[in-house]
N, CA, C and O atoms as a DFTB+ gen file, in Angstrom:
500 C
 N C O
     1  1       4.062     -57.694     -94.274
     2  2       2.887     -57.115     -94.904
     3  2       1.767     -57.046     -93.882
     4  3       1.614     -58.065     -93.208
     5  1       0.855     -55.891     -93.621
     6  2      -0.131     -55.708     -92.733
     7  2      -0.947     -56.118     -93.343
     8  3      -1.151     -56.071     -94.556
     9  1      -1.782     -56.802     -92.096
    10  2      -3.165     -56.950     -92.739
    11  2      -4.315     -55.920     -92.877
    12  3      -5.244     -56.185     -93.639
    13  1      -4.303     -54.853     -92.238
    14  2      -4.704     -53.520     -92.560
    15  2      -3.919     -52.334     -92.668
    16  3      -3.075     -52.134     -91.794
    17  1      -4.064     -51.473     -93.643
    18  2      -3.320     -50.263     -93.914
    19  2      -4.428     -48.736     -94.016
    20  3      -5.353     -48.589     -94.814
    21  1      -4.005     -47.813     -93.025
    22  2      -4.556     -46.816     -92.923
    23  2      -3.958     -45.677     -94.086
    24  3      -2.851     -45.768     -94.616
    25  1      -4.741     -44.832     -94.288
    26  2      -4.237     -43.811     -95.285
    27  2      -5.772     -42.316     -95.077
    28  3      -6.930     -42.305     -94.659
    29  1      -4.872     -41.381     -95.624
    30  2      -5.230     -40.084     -95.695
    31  2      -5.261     -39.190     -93.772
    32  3      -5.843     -38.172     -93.398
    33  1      -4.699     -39.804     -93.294
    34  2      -4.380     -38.855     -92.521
    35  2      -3.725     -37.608     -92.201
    36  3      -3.529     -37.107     -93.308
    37  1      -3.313     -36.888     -91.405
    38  2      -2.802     -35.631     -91.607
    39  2      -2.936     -34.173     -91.038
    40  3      -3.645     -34.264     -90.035
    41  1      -2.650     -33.173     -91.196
    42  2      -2.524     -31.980     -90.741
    43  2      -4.037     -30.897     -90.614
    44  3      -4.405     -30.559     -91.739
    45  1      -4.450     -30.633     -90.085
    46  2      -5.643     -29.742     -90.218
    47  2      -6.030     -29.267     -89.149
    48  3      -5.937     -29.794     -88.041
    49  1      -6.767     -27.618     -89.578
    50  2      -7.157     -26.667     -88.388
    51  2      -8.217     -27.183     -87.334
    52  3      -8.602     -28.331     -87.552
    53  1      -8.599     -26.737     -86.561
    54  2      -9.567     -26.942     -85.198
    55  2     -10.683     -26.537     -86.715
    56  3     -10.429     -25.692     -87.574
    57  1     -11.953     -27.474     -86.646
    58  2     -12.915     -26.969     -87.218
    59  2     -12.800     -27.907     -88.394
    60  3     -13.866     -28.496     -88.579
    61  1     -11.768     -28.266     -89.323
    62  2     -11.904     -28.904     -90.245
    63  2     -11.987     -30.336     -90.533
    64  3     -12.484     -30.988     -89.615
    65  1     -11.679     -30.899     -91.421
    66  2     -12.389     -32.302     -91.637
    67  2     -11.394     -33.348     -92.208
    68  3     -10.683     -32.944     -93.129
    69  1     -11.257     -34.458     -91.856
    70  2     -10.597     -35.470     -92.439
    71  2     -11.117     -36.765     -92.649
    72  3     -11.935     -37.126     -91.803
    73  1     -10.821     -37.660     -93.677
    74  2     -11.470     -38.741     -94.421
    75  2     -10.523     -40.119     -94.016
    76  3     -10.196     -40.644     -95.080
    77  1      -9.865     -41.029     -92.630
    78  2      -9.639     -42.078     -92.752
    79  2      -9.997     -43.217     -93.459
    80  3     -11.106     -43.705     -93.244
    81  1      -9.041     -43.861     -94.489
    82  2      -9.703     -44.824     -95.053
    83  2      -8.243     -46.273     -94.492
    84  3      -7.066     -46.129     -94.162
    85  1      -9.075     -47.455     -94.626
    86  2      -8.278     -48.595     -94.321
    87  2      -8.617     -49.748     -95.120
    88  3      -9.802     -50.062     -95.232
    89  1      -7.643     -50.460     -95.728
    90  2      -8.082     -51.600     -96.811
    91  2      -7.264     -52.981     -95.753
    92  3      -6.338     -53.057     -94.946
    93  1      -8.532     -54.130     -96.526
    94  2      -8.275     -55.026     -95.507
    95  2      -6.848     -55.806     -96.779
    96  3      -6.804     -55.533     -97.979
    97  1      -6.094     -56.532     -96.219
    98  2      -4.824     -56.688     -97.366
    99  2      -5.612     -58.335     -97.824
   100  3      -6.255     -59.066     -97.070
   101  1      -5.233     -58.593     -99.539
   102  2      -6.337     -59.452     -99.962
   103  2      -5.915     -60.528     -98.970
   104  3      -6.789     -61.375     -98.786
   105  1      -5.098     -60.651     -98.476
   106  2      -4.524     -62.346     -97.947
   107  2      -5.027     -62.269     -96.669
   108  3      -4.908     -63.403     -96.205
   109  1      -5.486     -61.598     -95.913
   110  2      -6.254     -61.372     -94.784
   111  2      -7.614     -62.265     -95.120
   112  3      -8.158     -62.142     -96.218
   113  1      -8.109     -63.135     -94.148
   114  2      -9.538     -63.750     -94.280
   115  2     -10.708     -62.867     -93.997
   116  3     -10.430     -61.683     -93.807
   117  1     -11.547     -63.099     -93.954
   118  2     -13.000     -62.205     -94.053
   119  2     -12.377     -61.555     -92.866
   120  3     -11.375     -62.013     -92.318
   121  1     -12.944     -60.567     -92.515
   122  2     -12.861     -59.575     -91.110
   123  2     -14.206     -59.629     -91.398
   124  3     -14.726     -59.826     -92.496
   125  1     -14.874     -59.390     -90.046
   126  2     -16.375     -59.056     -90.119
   127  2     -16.434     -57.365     -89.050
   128  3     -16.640     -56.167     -89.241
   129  1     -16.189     -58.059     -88.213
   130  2     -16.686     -56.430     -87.076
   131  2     -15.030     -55.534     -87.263
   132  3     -13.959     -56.138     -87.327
   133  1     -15.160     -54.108     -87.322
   134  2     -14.258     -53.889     -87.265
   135  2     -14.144     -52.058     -86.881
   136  3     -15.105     -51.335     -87.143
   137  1     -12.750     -51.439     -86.193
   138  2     -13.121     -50.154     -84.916
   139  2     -12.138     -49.471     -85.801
   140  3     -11.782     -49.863     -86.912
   141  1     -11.700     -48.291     -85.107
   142  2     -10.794     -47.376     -85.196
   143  2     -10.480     -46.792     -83.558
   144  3     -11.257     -46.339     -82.717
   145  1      -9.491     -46.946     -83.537
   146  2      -9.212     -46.665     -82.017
   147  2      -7.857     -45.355     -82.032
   148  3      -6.970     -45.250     -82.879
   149  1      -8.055     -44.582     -80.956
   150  2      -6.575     -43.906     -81.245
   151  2      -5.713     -43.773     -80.427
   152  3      -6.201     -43.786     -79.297
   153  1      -5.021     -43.691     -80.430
   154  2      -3.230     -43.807     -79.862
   155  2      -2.535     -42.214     -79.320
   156  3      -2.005     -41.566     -80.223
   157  1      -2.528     -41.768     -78.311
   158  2      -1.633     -41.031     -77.728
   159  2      -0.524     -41.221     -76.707
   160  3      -0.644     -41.892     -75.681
   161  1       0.611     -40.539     -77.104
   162  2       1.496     -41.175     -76.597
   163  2       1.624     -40.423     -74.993
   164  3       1.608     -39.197     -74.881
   165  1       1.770     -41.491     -73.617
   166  2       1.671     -41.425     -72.711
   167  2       0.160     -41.644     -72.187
   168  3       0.032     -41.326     -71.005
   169  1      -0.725     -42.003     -72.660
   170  2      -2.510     -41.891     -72.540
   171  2      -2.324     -44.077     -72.609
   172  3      -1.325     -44.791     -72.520
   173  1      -3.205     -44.278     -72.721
   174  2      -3.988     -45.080     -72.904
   175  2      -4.658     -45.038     -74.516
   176  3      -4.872     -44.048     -75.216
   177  1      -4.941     -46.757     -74.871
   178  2      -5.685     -46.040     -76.422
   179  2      -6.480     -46.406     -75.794
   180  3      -6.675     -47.162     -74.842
   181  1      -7.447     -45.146     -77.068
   182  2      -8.879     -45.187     -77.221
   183  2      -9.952     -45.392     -77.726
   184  3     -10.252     -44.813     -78.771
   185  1     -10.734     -46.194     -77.165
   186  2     -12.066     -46.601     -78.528
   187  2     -12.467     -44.967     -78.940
   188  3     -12.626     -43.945     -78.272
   189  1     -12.554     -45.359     -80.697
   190  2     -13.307     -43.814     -81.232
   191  2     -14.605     -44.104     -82.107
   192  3     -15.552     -43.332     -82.258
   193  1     -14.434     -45.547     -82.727
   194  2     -15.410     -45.816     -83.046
   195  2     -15.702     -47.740     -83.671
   196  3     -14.736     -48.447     -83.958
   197  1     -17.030     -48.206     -83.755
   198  2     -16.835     -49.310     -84.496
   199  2     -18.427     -50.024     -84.780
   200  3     -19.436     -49.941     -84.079
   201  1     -18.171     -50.880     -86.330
   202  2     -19.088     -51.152     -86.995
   203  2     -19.493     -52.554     -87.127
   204  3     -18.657     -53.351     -87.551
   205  1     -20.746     -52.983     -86.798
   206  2     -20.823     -54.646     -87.474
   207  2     -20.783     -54.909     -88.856
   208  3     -20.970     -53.948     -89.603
   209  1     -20.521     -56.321     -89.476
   210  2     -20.150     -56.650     -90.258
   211  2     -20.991     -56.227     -91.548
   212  3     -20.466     -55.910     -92.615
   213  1     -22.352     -56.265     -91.313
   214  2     -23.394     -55.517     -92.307
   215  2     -23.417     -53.911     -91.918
   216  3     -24.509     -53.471     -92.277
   217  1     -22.618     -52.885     -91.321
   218  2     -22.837     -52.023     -91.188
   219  2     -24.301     -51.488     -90.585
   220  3     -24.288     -50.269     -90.415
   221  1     -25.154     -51.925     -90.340
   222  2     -26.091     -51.586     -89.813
   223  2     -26.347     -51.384     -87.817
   224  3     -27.334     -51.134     -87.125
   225  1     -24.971     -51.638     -87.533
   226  2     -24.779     -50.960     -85.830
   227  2     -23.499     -50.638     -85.871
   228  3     -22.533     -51.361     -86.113
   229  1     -23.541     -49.575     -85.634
   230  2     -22.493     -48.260     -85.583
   231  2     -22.207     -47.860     -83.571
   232  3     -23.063     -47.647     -82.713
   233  1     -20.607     -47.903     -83.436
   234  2     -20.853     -47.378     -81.640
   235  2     -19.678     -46.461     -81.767
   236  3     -18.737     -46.866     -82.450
   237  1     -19.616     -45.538     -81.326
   238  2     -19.008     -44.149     -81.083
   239  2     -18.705     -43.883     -79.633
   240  3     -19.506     -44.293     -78.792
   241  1     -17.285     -43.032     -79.150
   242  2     -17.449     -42.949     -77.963
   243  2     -18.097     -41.695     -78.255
   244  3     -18.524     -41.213     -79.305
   245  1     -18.060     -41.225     -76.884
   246  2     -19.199     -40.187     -76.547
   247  2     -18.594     -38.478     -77.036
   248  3     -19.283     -37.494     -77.305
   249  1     -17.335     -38.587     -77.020
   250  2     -16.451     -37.188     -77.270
   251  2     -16.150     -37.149     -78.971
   252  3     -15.405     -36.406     -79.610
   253  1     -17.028     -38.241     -79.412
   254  2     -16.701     -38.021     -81.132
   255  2     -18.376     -38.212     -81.728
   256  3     -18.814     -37.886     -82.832
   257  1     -19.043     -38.804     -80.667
   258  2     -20.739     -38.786     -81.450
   259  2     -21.113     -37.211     -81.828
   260  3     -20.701     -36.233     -81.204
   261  1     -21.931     -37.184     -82.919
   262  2     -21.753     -36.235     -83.982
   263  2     -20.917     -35.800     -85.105
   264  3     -21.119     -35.227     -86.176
   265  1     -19.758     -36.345     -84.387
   266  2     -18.826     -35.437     -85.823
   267  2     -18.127     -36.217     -86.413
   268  3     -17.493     -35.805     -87.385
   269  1     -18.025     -37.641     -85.990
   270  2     -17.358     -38.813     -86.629
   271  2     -18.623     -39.851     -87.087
   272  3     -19.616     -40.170     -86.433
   273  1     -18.233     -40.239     -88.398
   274  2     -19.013     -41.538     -89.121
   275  2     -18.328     -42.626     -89.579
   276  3     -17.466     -42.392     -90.427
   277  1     -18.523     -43.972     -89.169
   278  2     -17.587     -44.808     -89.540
   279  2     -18.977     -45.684     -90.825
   280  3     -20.194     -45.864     -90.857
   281  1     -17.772     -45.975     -91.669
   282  2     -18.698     -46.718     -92.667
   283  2     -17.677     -47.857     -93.552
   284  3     -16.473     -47.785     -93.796
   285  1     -18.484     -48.702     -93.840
   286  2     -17.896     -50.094     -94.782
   287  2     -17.851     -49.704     -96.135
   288  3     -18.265     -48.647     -96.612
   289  1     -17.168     -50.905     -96.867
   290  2     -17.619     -50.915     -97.907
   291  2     -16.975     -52.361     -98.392
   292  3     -15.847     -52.517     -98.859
   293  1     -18.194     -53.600     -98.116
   294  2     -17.310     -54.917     -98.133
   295  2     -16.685     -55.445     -99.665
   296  3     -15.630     -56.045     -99.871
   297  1     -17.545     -55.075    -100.480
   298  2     -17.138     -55.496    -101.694
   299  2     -15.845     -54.769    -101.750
   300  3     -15.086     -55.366    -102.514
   301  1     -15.368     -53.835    -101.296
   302  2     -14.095     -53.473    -101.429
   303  2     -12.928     -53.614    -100.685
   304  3     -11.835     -53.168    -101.033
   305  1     -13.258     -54.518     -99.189
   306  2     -12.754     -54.413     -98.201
   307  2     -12.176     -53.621     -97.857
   308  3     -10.982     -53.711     -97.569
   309  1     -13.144     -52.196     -97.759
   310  2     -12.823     -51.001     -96.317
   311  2     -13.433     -50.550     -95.832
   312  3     -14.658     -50.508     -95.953
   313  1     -12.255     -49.697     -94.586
   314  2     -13.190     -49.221     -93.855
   315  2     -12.984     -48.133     -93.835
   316  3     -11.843     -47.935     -94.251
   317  1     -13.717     -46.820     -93.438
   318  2     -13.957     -45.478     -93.491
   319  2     -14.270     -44.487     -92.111
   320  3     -15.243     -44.719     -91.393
   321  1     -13.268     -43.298     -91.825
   322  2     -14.063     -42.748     -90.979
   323  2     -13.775     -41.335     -91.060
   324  3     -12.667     -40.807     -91.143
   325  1     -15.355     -40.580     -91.009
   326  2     -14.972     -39.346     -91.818
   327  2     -15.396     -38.649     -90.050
   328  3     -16.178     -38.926     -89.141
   329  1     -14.356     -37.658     -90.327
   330  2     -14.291     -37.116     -89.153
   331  2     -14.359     -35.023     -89.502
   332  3     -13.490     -34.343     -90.048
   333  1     -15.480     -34.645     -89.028
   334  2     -15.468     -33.566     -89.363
   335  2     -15.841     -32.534     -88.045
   336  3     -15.815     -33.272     -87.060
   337  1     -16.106     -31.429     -87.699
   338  2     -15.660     -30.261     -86.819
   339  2     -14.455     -30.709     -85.533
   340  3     -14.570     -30.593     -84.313
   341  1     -12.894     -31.442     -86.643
   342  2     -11.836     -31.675     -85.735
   343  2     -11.709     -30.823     -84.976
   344  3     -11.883     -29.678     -85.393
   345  1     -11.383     -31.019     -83.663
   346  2     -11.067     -30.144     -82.296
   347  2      -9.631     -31.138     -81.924
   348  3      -9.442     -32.294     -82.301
   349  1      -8.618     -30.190     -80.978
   350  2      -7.114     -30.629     -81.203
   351  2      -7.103     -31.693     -80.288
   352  3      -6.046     -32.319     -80.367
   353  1      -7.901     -32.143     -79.431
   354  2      -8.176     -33.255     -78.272
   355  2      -8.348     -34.949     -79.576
   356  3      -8.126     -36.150     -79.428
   357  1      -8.717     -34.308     -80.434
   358  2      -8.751     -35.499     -81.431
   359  2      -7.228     -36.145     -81.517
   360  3      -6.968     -37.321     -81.261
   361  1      -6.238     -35.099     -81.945
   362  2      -4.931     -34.921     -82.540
   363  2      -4.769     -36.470     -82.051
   364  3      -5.498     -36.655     -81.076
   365  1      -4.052     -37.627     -82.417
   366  2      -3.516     -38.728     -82.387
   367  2      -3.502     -39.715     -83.562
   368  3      -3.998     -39.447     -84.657
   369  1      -2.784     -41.101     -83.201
   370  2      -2.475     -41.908     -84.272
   371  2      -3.662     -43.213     -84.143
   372  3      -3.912     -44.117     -83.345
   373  1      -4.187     -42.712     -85.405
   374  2      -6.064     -43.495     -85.491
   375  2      -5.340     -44.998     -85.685
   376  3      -4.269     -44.720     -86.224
   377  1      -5.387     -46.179     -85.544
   378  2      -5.720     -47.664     -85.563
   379  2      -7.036     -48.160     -86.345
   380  3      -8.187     -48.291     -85.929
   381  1      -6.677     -48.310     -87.167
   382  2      -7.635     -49.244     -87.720
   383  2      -7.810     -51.283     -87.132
   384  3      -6.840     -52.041     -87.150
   385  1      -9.082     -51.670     -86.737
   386  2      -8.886     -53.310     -86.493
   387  2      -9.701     -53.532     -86.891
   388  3     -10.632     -52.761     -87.122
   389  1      -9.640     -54.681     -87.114
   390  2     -10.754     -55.851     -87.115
   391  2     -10.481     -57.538     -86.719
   392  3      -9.424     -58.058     -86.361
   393  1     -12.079     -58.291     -86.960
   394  2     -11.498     -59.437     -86.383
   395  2     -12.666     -60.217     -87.043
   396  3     -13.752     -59.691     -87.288
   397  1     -12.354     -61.534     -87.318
   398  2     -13.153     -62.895     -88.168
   399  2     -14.024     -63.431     -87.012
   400  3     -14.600     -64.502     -87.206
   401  1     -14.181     -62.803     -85.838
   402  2     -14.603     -63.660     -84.797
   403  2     -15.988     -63.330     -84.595
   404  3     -16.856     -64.179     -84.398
   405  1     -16.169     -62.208     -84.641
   406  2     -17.432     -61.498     -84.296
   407  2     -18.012     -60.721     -85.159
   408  3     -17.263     -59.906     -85.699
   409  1     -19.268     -60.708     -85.508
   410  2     -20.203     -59.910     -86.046
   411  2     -20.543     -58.885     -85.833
   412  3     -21.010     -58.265     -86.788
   413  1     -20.475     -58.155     -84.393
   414  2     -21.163     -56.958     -83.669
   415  2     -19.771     -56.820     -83.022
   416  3     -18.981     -57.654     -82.578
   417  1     -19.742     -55.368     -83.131
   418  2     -18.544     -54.539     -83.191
   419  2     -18.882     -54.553     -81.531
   420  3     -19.892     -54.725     -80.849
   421  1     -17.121     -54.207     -81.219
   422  2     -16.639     -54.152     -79.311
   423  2     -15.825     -52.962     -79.685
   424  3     -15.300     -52.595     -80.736
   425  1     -15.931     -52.223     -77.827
   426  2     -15.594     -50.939     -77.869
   427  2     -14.076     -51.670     -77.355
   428  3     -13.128     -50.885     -77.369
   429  1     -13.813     -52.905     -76.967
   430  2     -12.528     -53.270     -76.603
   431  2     -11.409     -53.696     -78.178
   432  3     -11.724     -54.143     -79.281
   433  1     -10.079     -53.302     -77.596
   434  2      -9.097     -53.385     -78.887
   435  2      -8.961     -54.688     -78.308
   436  3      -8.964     -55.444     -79.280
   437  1      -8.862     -55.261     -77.433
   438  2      -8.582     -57.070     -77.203
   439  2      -9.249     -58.075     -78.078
   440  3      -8.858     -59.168     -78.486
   441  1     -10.724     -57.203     -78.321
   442  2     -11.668     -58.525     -79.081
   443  2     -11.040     -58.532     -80.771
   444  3     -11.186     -59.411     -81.621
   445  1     -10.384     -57.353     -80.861
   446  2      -9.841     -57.018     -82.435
   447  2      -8.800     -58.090     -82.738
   448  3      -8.015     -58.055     -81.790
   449  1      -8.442     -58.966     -83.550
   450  2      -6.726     -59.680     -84.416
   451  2      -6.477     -58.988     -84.904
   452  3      -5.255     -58.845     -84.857
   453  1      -6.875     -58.410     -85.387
   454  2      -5.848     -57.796     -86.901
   455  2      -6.091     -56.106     -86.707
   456  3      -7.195     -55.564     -86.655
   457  1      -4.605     -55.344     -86.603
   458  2      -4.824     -53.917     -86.932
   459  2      -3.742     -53.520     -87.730
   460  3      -2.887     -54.352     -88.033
   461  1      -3.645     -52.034     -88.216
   462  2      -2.662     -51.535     -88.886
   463  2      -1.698     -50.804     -88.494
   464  3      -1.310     -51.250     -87.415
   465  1      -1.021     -49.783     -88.850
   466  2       0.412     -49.655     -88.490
   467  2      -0.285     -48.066     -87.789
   468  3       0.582     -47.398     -87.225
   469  1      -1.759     -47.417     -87.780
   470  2      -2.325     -46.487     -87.899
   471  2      -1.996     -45.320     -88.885
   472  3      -1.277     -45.396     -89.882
   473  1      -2.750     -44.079     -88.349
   474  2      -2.313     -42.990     -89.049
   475  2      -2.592     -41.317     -88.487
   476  3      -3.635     -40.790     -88.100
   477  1      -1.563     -40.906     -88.591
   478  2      -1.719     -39.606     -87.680
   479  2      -2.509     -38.592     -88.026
   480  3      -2.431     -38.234     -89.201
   481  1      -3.157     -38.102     -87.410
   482  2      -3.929     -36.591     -87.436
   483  2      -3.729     -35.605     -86.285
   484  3      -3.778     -35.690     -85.058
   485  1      -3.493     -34.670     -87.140
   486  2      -3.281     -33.805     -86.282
   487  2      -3.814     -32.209     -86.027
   488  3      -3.441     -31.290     -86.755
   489  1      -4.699     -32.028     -84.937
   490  2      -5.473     -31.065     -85.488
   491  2      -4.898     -29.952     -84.364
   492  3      -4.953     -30.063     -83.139
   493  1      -4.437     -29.052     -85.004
   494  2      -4.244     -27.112     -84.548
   495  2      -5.292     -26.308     -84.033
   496  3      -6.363     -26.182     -84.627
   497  1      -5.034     -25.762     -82.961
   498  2      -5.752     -24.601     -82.502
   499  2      -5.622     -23.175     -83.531
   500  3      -6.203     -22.135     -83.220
């Protein structure tokens, strides 16, 4: 059983929009800071985005500021990232993490414990 699970990923044109969501699994302990990173195969992953534990500091890399928003929602344990004017350089398998350690979100996946199995998007020219 994961301790995070990604969902709504998927297929869509250059230009359009998709809604990542990730639930923390109940048996998982608090997570506080927590990213979305993405996965191409033969690349390196990549930080895309990540939030502190009160949501109130948000960090983005630089090729998604503007069109990606990552957001909480603790009483429900998730996390959210709405990604809109997709361009096909996005196309990969998003990672959801987090971690009980830290409060203020890292652009590194090392500082993360816990991630999910991700989820693919894939965006068309």
């Amino acid at each position: 059983q994961e301790d995070l699970v990604e969902s709504g990923g998927g297929l869509v044109q250059a230009g359009g929009s998709l809604r990542l969501s990730c639930a923390v699994s109940p048996r998982t302990s608090t997570v506080h800071a927590m990213g979305w990173f993405r996965q191409v195969p033969g690349k390196e992953r990549e930080f895309a985005a990540a939030i502190s534990y009160t949501g109130d500091i948000t960090h983005y890399a630089e090729a998604v500021k503007g069109r990606f928003t990552i957001s909480r929602d603790n009483a429900k344990r998730m996390l959210f990232l709405q990604m809109d004017d997709l361009k096909p350089d996005d196309t990969g398998v998003y990672v959801c993490t987090g971690t009980g350690r830290r409060l203020l979100p890292s652009l590194r996946f090392g500082e993360y414990e816990y991630w999910g199995q991700g989820a693919q998007v894939t965006v068309s020219s």
